[in-house]
Amino acid sequence: FNLVGWSGHNFVYTVNRTSNYWDDKHQALKSYNADTGKLSILYETTGTGNSYDYSYQYIGSSYIIGNQVALLSIWAAQNYYNQSDTATSNLIATTITTGDQKVIKTFPAKSSLSAKLYEPQALYIRYSANGSDAEDFYIYENASLQAANGMSDDKIYGNYPTYLISPTGKKTHWH
């Protein structure tokens, strides 16, 4: 499993359940409430195909933003040229305590999509259509997605200080 972080008394993580990318529910985002012992599934991926020809979703970057997890749900294919033109990748916000999901923005699957937490509670997002030199940048903050005109790759791929947020969300330790 991979740690996403703590939010209040909820431990949030991703897990790979099967070795086959094309299996439904291959990957999941989960939350464990340390007080109640309740385990919740917040998001699951889907897939289709077989070992010779398949396409699948995977959870790209995922970050705790307030009481939600912002995640990239990305479609990929074993053979890029067989990937559906109708498949989409998404920026999704999932509420940690309820599992409610909201698609913030949809992108064509045949693209490059990445996110970077640049400060507590704020993401940079980069989108580029495959085969194109054009890039679009966004900032996701306060449950809102805004275009970030004039941004460049160094914001996405730059180095930022690391930090830990306390379980209460009221203190931050930078290092």
Backbone as JSON, one array per atom type, in Angstrom:
{
  "sequence": "FNLVGWSGHNFVYTVNRTSNYWDDKHQALKSYNADTGKLSILYETTGTGNSYDYSYQYIGSSYIIGNQVALLSIWAAQNYYNQSDTATSNLIATTITTGDQKVIKTFPAKSSLSAKLYEPQALYIRYSANGSDAEDFYIYENASLQAANGMSDDKIYGNYPTYLISPTGKKTHWH",
  "N": [[0.83, -1.18, 0.0], [0.28, 2.38, -0.36], [0.91, 5.27, 1.38], [-1.26, 8.03, 1.7], [-1.94, 9.98, 3.56], [-2.82, 11.51, 6.75], [-6.0, 12.55, 7.94], [-7.63, 14.24, 10.26], [-8.75, 11.72, 12.3], [-8.47, 9.79, 10.43], [-6.75, 7.5, 8.5], [-5.4, 7.53, 5.38], [-4.97, 5.78, 2.34], [-3.6, 4.14, -0.62], [-4.13, 1.04, -2.34], [-3.01, -1.81, -4.13], [-4.81, -4.42, -5.44], [-4.8, -6.67, -7.14], [-2.72, -8.44, -9.5], [-3.24, -7.98, -12.11], [-3.66, -5.44, -14.31], [-5.96, -4.88, -15.78], [-8.1, -5.78, -14.33], [-11.24, -5.07, -12.77], [-11.48, -2.93, -9.96], [-8.81, -3.12, -9.36], [-7.12, -1.29, -8.15], [-7.4, 0.7, -5.21], [-8.56, 3.46, -3.27], [-8.45, 4.01, 0.1], [-9.8, 4.52, 3.43], [-9.06, 4.49, 6.83], [-10.56, 4.69, 9.91], [-9.2, 5.56, 12.86], [-10.35, 5.81, 15.37], [-12.88, 4.51, 15.34], [-12.38, 2.15, 14.02], [-13.39, 1.66, 11.55], [-13.26, 0.76, 8.17], [-13.15, 2.26, 5.05], [-13.98, 2.35, 1.6], [-12.97, 4.63, -0.68], [-12.55, 5.15, -3.36], [-12.42, 3.29, -6.41], [-10.72, 1.65, -9.08], [-11.31, 0.88, -12.59], [-11.2, -1.55, -15.24], [-10.51, -3.23, -18.37], [-10.36, -6.02, -20.62], [-7.73, -8.37, -21.5], [-4.74, -10.35, -20.97], [-3.44, -9.79, -23.35], [-4.54, -7.62, -24.61], [-5.53, -4.75, -23.28], [-7.1, -2.13, -21.33], [-7.02, 0.32, -18.75], [-7.77, 1.96, -15.61], [-5.84, 3.98, -13.42], [-4.78, 5.14, -10.2], [-3.35, 8.13, -10.12], [-1.47, 10.79, -8.94], [-2.3, 11.55, -5.56], [-3.68, 13.53, -3.04], [-4.22, 14.89, 0.21], [-6.52, 17.36, 0.74], [-7.79, 19.56, 2.75], [-10.77, 18.22, 3.99], [-10.9, 16.32, 2.06], [-9.76, 14.02, -0.5], [-7.84, 14.81, -3.18], [-7.5, 13.47, -6.31], [-5.88, 12.06, -9.19], [-7.41, 10.28, -11.64], [-6.49, 8.14, -13.96], [-6.6, 7.01, -17.32], [-5.17, 4.34, -19.07], [-3.53, 2.3, -21.58], [-2.58, -0.94, -22.74], [-1.7, -0.98, -25.3], [-1.13, 1.93, -26.8], [-2.35, 2.88, -29.17], [-4.68, 1.44, -29.31], [-6.23, 2.53, -27.41], [-9.25, 3.86, -26.22], [-10.94, 6.55, -27.81], [-12.9, 7.81, -26.45], [-12.47, 7.49, -23.77], [-11.76, 8.92, -20.58], [-9.62, 10.84, -18.42], [-9.52, 11.98, -15.05], [-9.71, 14.68, -12.67], [-10.49, 14.23, -9.44], [-12.37, 14.85, -6.51], [-12.7, 13.43, -3.4], [-14.62, 12.99, -0.57], [-13.37, 12.36, 2.6], [-14.66, 11.34, 4.93], [-17.21, 10.54, 4.09], [-17.05, 9.41, 1.55], [-18.17, 10.55, -0.67], [-18.02, 11.59, -4.04], [-16.7, 13.89, -6.43], [-16.34, 14.92, -9.69], [-13.95, 17.06, -10.72], [-12.63, 18.04, -12.98], [-12.51, 16.94, -16.35], [-10.4, 15.21, -18.59], [-9.09, 14.36, -21.85], [-8.22, 10.92, -22.36], [-5.98, 10.23, -23.86], [-3.47, 11.66, -23.14], [-1.13, 13.64, -21.22], [-0.98, 13.9, -17.8], [-0.49, 15.45, -14.75], [0.15, 16.16, -11.26], [1.06, 18.32, -8.55], [1.68, 18.9, -5.2], [2.14, 21.94, -3.94], [2.05, 23.57, -1.78], [0.64, 23.33, 1.54], [-2.65, 22.21, 1.14], [-2.97, 22.99, -1.56], [-2.74, 22.51, -5.07], [-0.75, 22.19, -8.04], [-1.59, 21.58, -11.41], [-0.9, 19.88, -14.4], [-1.6, 19.59, -17.82], [-1.33, 18.01, -20.92], [-2.06, 17.36, -24.24], [-1.45, 14.31, -25.89], [1.01, 14.25, -28.43], [1.02, 16.91, -28.82], [2.52, 20.1, -28.35], [1.47, 21.96, -26.74], [0.54, 23.06, -23.49], [-1.56, 23.0, -20.63], [-2.16, 24.61, -17.59], [-3.21, 24.43, -14.19], [-4.56, 25.53, -11.04], [-5.52, 24.03, -8.09], [-7.36, 24.77, -5.38], [-8.92, 25.5, -2.28], [-11.25, 24.01, -2.9], [-11.67, 24.66, -5.55], [-11.01, 24.95, -9.02], [-8.79, 26.63, -11.03], [-7.67, 28.18, -14.04], [-4.23, 28.55, -14.76], [-2.67, 30.75, -16.14], [0.32, 31.42, -17.93], [1.98, 29.82, -16.41], [4.68, 27.46, -16.05], [6.52, 24.4, -16.8], [8.5, 24.25, -14.78], [7.21, 24.84, -12.41], [5.64, 22.6, -11.91], [7.54, 20.54, -11.91], [9.41, 21.46, -10.18], [11.33, 21.78, -7.1], [10.04, 21.57, -3.85], [9.71, 22.55, -0.42], [9.37, 19.96, 2.01], [6.76, 18.72, 4.15], [4.89, 17.91, 7.08], [1.58, 17.42, 8.04], [-0.3, 17.89, 10.94], [-2.5, 15.5, 12.6], [-4.8, 16.92, 13.37], [-4.85, 18.92, 11.56], [-4.17, 21.48, 12.1], [-1.58, 22.21, 12.59], [1.63, 22.49, 11.06], [4.58, 20.9, 10.1], [7.51, 21.86, 8.74], [10.23, 20.84, 6.7]],
  "CA": [[0.0, 0.0, 0.0], [0.98, 3.66, -0.37], [0.32, 6.27, 2.27], [-1.65, 9.35, 1.2], [-1.76, 10.83, 4.73], [-3.82, 11.53, 7.81], [-6.96, 13.64, 8.0], [-8.3, 13.96, 11.53], [-8.39, 10.38, 12.79], [-8.55, 8.89, 9.28], [-5.53, 7.13, 7.79], [-5.8, 7.39, 3.98], [-3.93, 5.09, 1.59], [-3.99, 3.38, -1.81], [-3.71, -0.35, -2.32], [-3.18, -2.62, -5.34], [-5.42, -5.67, -4.99], [-4.51, -7.79, -8.03], [-1.55, -8.19, -10.36], [-3.72, -7.7, -13.47], [-4.1, -4.06, -14.45], [-7.27, -4.82, -16.42], [-9.17, -6.19, -13.41], [-11.99, -4.06, -12.03], [-11.08, -2.77, -8.56], [-7.39, -3.44, -9.22], [-6.53, -0.33, -7.23], [-8.43, 1.37, -4.41], [-8.23, 4.48, -2.27], [-9.18, 3.61, 1.3], [-9.65, 5.3, 4.64], [-9.25, 3.74, 8.07], [-10.8, 5.57, 11.04], [-8.49, 4.99, 14.01], [-11.22, 5.81, 16.54], [-13.97, 3.54, 15.24], [-11.94, 0.91, 13.36], [-14.12, 1.5, 10.29], [-12.52, 0.82, 6.91], [-14.02, 2.74, 3.98], [-13.44, 2.44, 0.25], [-13.29, 5.96, -1.19], [-12.5, 5.15, -4.82], [-11.87, 2.08, -7.01], [-10.47, 1.76, -10.51], [-11.92, -0.12, -13.46], [-10.36, -1.97, -16.35], [-11.15, -4.15, -19.32], [-9.46, -6.71, -21.52], [-7.04, -9.59, -21.08], [-3.29, -10.15, -20.92], [-2.93, -9.4, -24.67], [-5.12, -6.35, -25.05], [-6.27, -4.22, -22.14], [-7.01, -0.74, -20.91], [-7.28, 0.35, -17.31], [-7.6, 3.18, -14.84], [-4.99, 3.9, -12.24], [-4.77, 6.34, -9.39], [-2.09, 8.86, -10.24], [-1.2, 11.54, -7.72], [-3.42, 11.75, -4.65], [-3.27, 14.41, -1.96], [-5.27, 15.34, 1.11], [-6.78, 18.8, 0.67], [-8.89, 19.75, 3.7], [-11.39, 16.94, 4.37], [-11.04, 15.54, 0.83], [-8.58, 13.58, -1.24], [-7.84, 15.16, -4.6], [-6.74, 12.43, -7.0], [-5.96, 11.94, -10.64], [-7.82, 8.96, -12.11], [-5.92, 8.2, -15.3], [-6.79, 5.84, -18.17], [-4.0, 3.94, -19.86], [-3.78, 1.09, -22.35], [-1.42, -1.77, -23.03], [-1.28, -0.48, -26.6], [-1.63, 3.31, -26.89], [-3.19, 3.07, -30.36], [-5.96, 0.78, -29.08], [-6.94, 3.23, -26.36], [-10.5, 4.47, -26.67], [-10.97, 8.0, -27.93], [-13.92, 8.34, -25.55], [-12.03, 7.34, -22.38], [-11.33, 10.18, -19.98], [-8.94, 10.9, -17.14], [-10.24, 12.98, -14.26], [-9.35, 15.18, -11.35], [-11.64, 13.89, -8.61], [-12.31, 15.14, -5.08], [-13.46, 12.45, -2.64], [-14.71, 13.35, 0.84], [-12.78, 11.26, 3.37], [-15.58, 10.74, 5.91], [-18.43, 9.99, 3.48], [-16.79, 8.75, 0.28], [-18.79, 11.28, -1.77], [-17.06, 11.95, -5.09], [-17.07, 14.93, -7.38], [-15.36, 15.1, -10.77], [-13.63, 18.48, -10.8], [-12.34, 18.33, -14.39], [-12.3, 15.78, -17.2], [-9.39, 15.38, -19.63], [-8.99, 13.19, -22.74], [-7.29, 9.92, -21.85], [-4.73, 10.26, -24.63], [-2.83, 12.89, -22.71], [-0.23, 13.59, -20.08], [-1.64, 14.58, -16.7], [0.28, 15.33, -13.51], [-0.19, 17.11, -10.21], [2.11, 18.52, -7.56], [1.3, 19.67, -4.03], [3.21, 22.93, -3.8], [1.92, 24.07, -0.42], [-0.5, 22.62, 2.13], [-4.0, 22.5, 0.64], [-2.98, 23.58, -2.9], [-2.09, 21.7, -6.11], [-0.55, 22.58, -9.43], [-1.95, 20.49, -12.31], [-0.4, 20.08, -15.76], [-2.25, 18.76, -18.82], [-0.85, 18.17, -22.29], [-2.58, 16.34, -25.15], [-0.36, 13.58, -26.55], [1.27, 14.71, -29.78], [0.93, 18.37, -28.86], [3.47, 20.82, -27.5], [0.71, 22.88, -25.89], [0.3, 22.62, -22.13], [-2.47, 23.79, -19.83], [-1.85, 24.52, -16.16], [-4.31, 24.78, -13.3], [-4.34, 25.53, -9.59], [-6.68, 23.54, -7.34], [-7.24, 25.29, -4.03], [-10.22, 25.86, -1.71], [-12.28, 23.27, -3.65], [-11.9, 25.37, -6.81], [-9.98, 24.78, -10.05], [-8.61, 27.84, -11.83], [-6.6, 28.16, -15.03], [-3.03, 29.25, -14.3], [-2.0, 31.25, -17.35], [1.71, 31.85, -17.74], [2.75, 28.86, -15.62], [5.55, 26.6, -16.86], [6.86, 23.09, -16.23], [9.31, 24.29, -13.57], [6.32, 24.84, -11.24], [5.23, 21.22, -11.67], [8.68, 19.66, -11.66], [10.32, 22.11, -9.24], [11.46, 21.23, -5.75], [9.33, 22.32, -2.81], [9.99, 22.0, 0.91], [8.43, 18.92, 2.43], [6.13, 19.05, 5.42], [3.92, 16.98, 7.63], [0.43, 18.1, 8.63], [-0.76, 17.16, 12.12], [-3.82, 14.9, 12.39], [-5.87, 17.9, 13.53], [-4.79, 19.84, 10.43], [-3.93, 22.84, 12.59], [-0.15, 22.47, 12.68], [2.42, 21.97, 9.96], [6.02, 20.82, 10.36], [8.27, 21.98, 7.5], [11.66, 20.44, 6.75]],
  "C": [[0.88, 1.24, 0.0], [0.21, 4.67, 0.47], [-0.04, 7.53, 1.5], [-1.5, 10.34, 2.34], [-2.85, 10.65, 5.76], [-4.74, 12.73, 7.63], [-7.81, 13.39, 9.23], [-7.83, 12.62, 12.05], [-8.47, 9.34, 11.68], [-7.2, 8.74, 8.6], [-5.95, 6.82, 6.35], [-4.65, 6.78, 3.18], [-4.5, 4.48, 0.31], [-3.44, 1.97, -1.69], [-3.94, -0.96, -3.7], [-3.66, -3.98, -4.89], [-5.04, -6.87, -5.85], [-3.26, -7.45, -8.85], [-1.96, -7.84, -11.79], [-4.28, -6.29, -13.55], [-5.55, -3.96, -14.94], [-8.41, -5.27, -15.51], [-9.9, -4.98, -12.85], [-11.52, -4.08, -10.58], [-9.63, -3.18, -8.32], [-6.74, -2.55, -8.16], [-7.65, 0.38, -6.48], [-7.79, 2.43, -3.52], [-9.1, 4.16, -1.07], [-8.89, 4.56, 2.45], [-9.92, 4.4, 5.84], [-9.42, 4.73, 9.21], [-10.22, 4.92, 12.28], [-9.36, 4.94, 15.26], [-12.24, 4.68, 16.5], [-13.55, 2.2, 14.67], [-12.63, 0.68, 12.02], [-13.19, 1.69, 9.09], [-13.49, 1.22, 5.81], [-13.28, 2.73, 2.65], [-13.91, 3.78, -0.32], [-13.34, 6.0, -2.71], [-11.91, 3.82, -5.29], [-11.72, 2.28, -8.51], [-11.24, 0.69, -11.28], [-10.93, -0.46, -14.57], [-11.11, -2.93, -17.25], [-10.07, -4.83, -20.15], [-8.89, -7.99, -20.95], [-5.54, -9.34, -21.18], [-2.69, -9.7, -22.26], [-3.4, -8.03, -25.12], [-5.98, -5.8, -23.92], [-6.12, -2.71, -22.01], [-7.49, -0.68, -19.47], [-7.14, 1.76, -16.75], [-6.54, 2.93, -13.78], [-5.05, 5.22, -11.49], [-3.39, 6.96, -9.51], [-1.8, 9.54, -8.91], [-2.47, 11.64, -6.88], [-2.92, 12.5, -3.42], [-4.46, 14.77, -1.09], [-5.33, 16.86, 1.05], [-8.01, 19.03, 1.56], [-9.45, 18.4, 4.11], [-11.62, 16.04, 3.14], [-9.69, 15.03, 0.35], [-8.78, 14.02, -2.69], [-6.96, 14.13, -5.29], [-6.9, 12.55, -8.49], [-6.32, 10.49, -10.95], [-7.48, 8.94, -13.6], [-6.17, 6.89, -16.05], [-5.51, 5.6, -18.96], [-4.36, 2.67, -20.61], [-2.47, 0.36, -22.6], [-0.83, -1.35, -24.38], [-1.93, 0.88, -26.79], [-2.62, 3.48, -28.04], [-4.55, 2.4, -30.23], [-6.79, 1.49, -28.01], [-8.16, 3.96, -26.92], [-10.38, 5.99, -26.74], [-12.01, 8.63, -27.0], [-13.54, 8.22, -24.07], [-11.54, 8.7, -21.86], [-10.54, 9.93, -18.7], [-9.55, 12.06, -16.38], [-9.46, 13.44, -13.05], [-10.6, 15.0, -10.52], [-11.36, 14.32, -7.17], [-13.24, 14.16, -4.37], [-13.45, 12.85, -1.17], [-14.31, 12.15, 1.69], [-13.8, 10.59, 4.28], [-16.8, 10.09, 5.28], [-18.19, 9.18, 2.21], [-17.46, 9.43, -0.91], [-17.73, 11.74, -2.75], [-17.61, 13.04, -5.98], [-15.96, 15.02, -8.42], [-15.17, 16.61, -10.94], [-13.36, 18.88, -12.25], [-12.06, 17.01, -15.1], [-11.32, 16.14, -18.3], [-9.43, 14.18, -20.57], [-7.94, 12.21, -22.22], [-5.96, 9.93, -22.58], [-4.01, 11.58, -24.35], [-1.84, 12.61, -21.59], [-0.84, 14.46, -18.99], [-0.82, 14.37, -15.44], [-0.13, 16.41, -12.53], [0.95, 17.19, -9.22], [1.55, 19.38, -6.43], [2.43, 20.66, -3.79], [3.16, 23.66, -2.47], [0.75, 23.32, 0.21], [-1.81, 23.13, 1.54], [-4.04, 23.1, -0.76], [-2.17, 22.74, -3.87], [-1.85, 22.5, -7.38], [-0.91, 21.37, -10.28], [-1.5, 20.86, -13.7], [-1.1, 19.09, -16.68], [-1.62, 19.06, -20.17], [-1.42, 17.02, -23.12], [-1.39, 15.64, -25.81], [-0.22, 14.05, -27.99], [1.22, 16.21, -29.93], [1.99, 18.97, -27.95], [2.76, 21.76, -26.55], [0.47, 22.25, -24.52], [-0.71, 23.56, -21.47], [-2.12, 23.55, -18.37], [-3.03, 25.03, -15.36], [-3.81, 24.82, -11.87], [-5.64, 25.05, -8.95], [-6.47, 23.92, -5.88], [-8.63, 25.72, -3.55], [-11.38, 25.28, -2.51], [-12.62, 23.94, -4.98], [-10.71, 25.15, -7.75], [-9.95, 26.03, -10.92], [-7.5, 27.63, -12.85], [-5.45, 29.0, -14.49], [-2.24, 29.69, -15.52], [-0.59, 31.71, -17.02], [2.55, 30.9, -16.91], [3.59, 28.0, -16.56], [5.86, 25.31, -16.11], [7.67, 23.19, -14.94], [8.45, 24.38, -12.31], [5.89, 23.42, -10.9], [6.41, 20.36, -11.24], [9.7, 20.27, -10.71], [10.34, 21.42, -7.89], [10.77, 22.16, -4.76], [9.72, 21.74, -1.47], [8.97, 20.92, 1.24], [7.89, 19.28, 3.81], [5.22, 17.92, 5.83], [2.81, 17.8, 8.27], [-0.05, 17.25, 9.8], [-2.14, 16.56, 11.85], [-4.98, 15.89, 12.55], [-5.93, 18.86, 12.35], [-4.46, 21.26, 10.83], [-2.46, 23.2, 12.7], [0.57, 21.83, 11.5], [3.89, 21.99, 10.35], [6.74, 20.81, 9.02], [9.69, 21.5, 7.72], [12.2, 20.34, 5.35]]
}
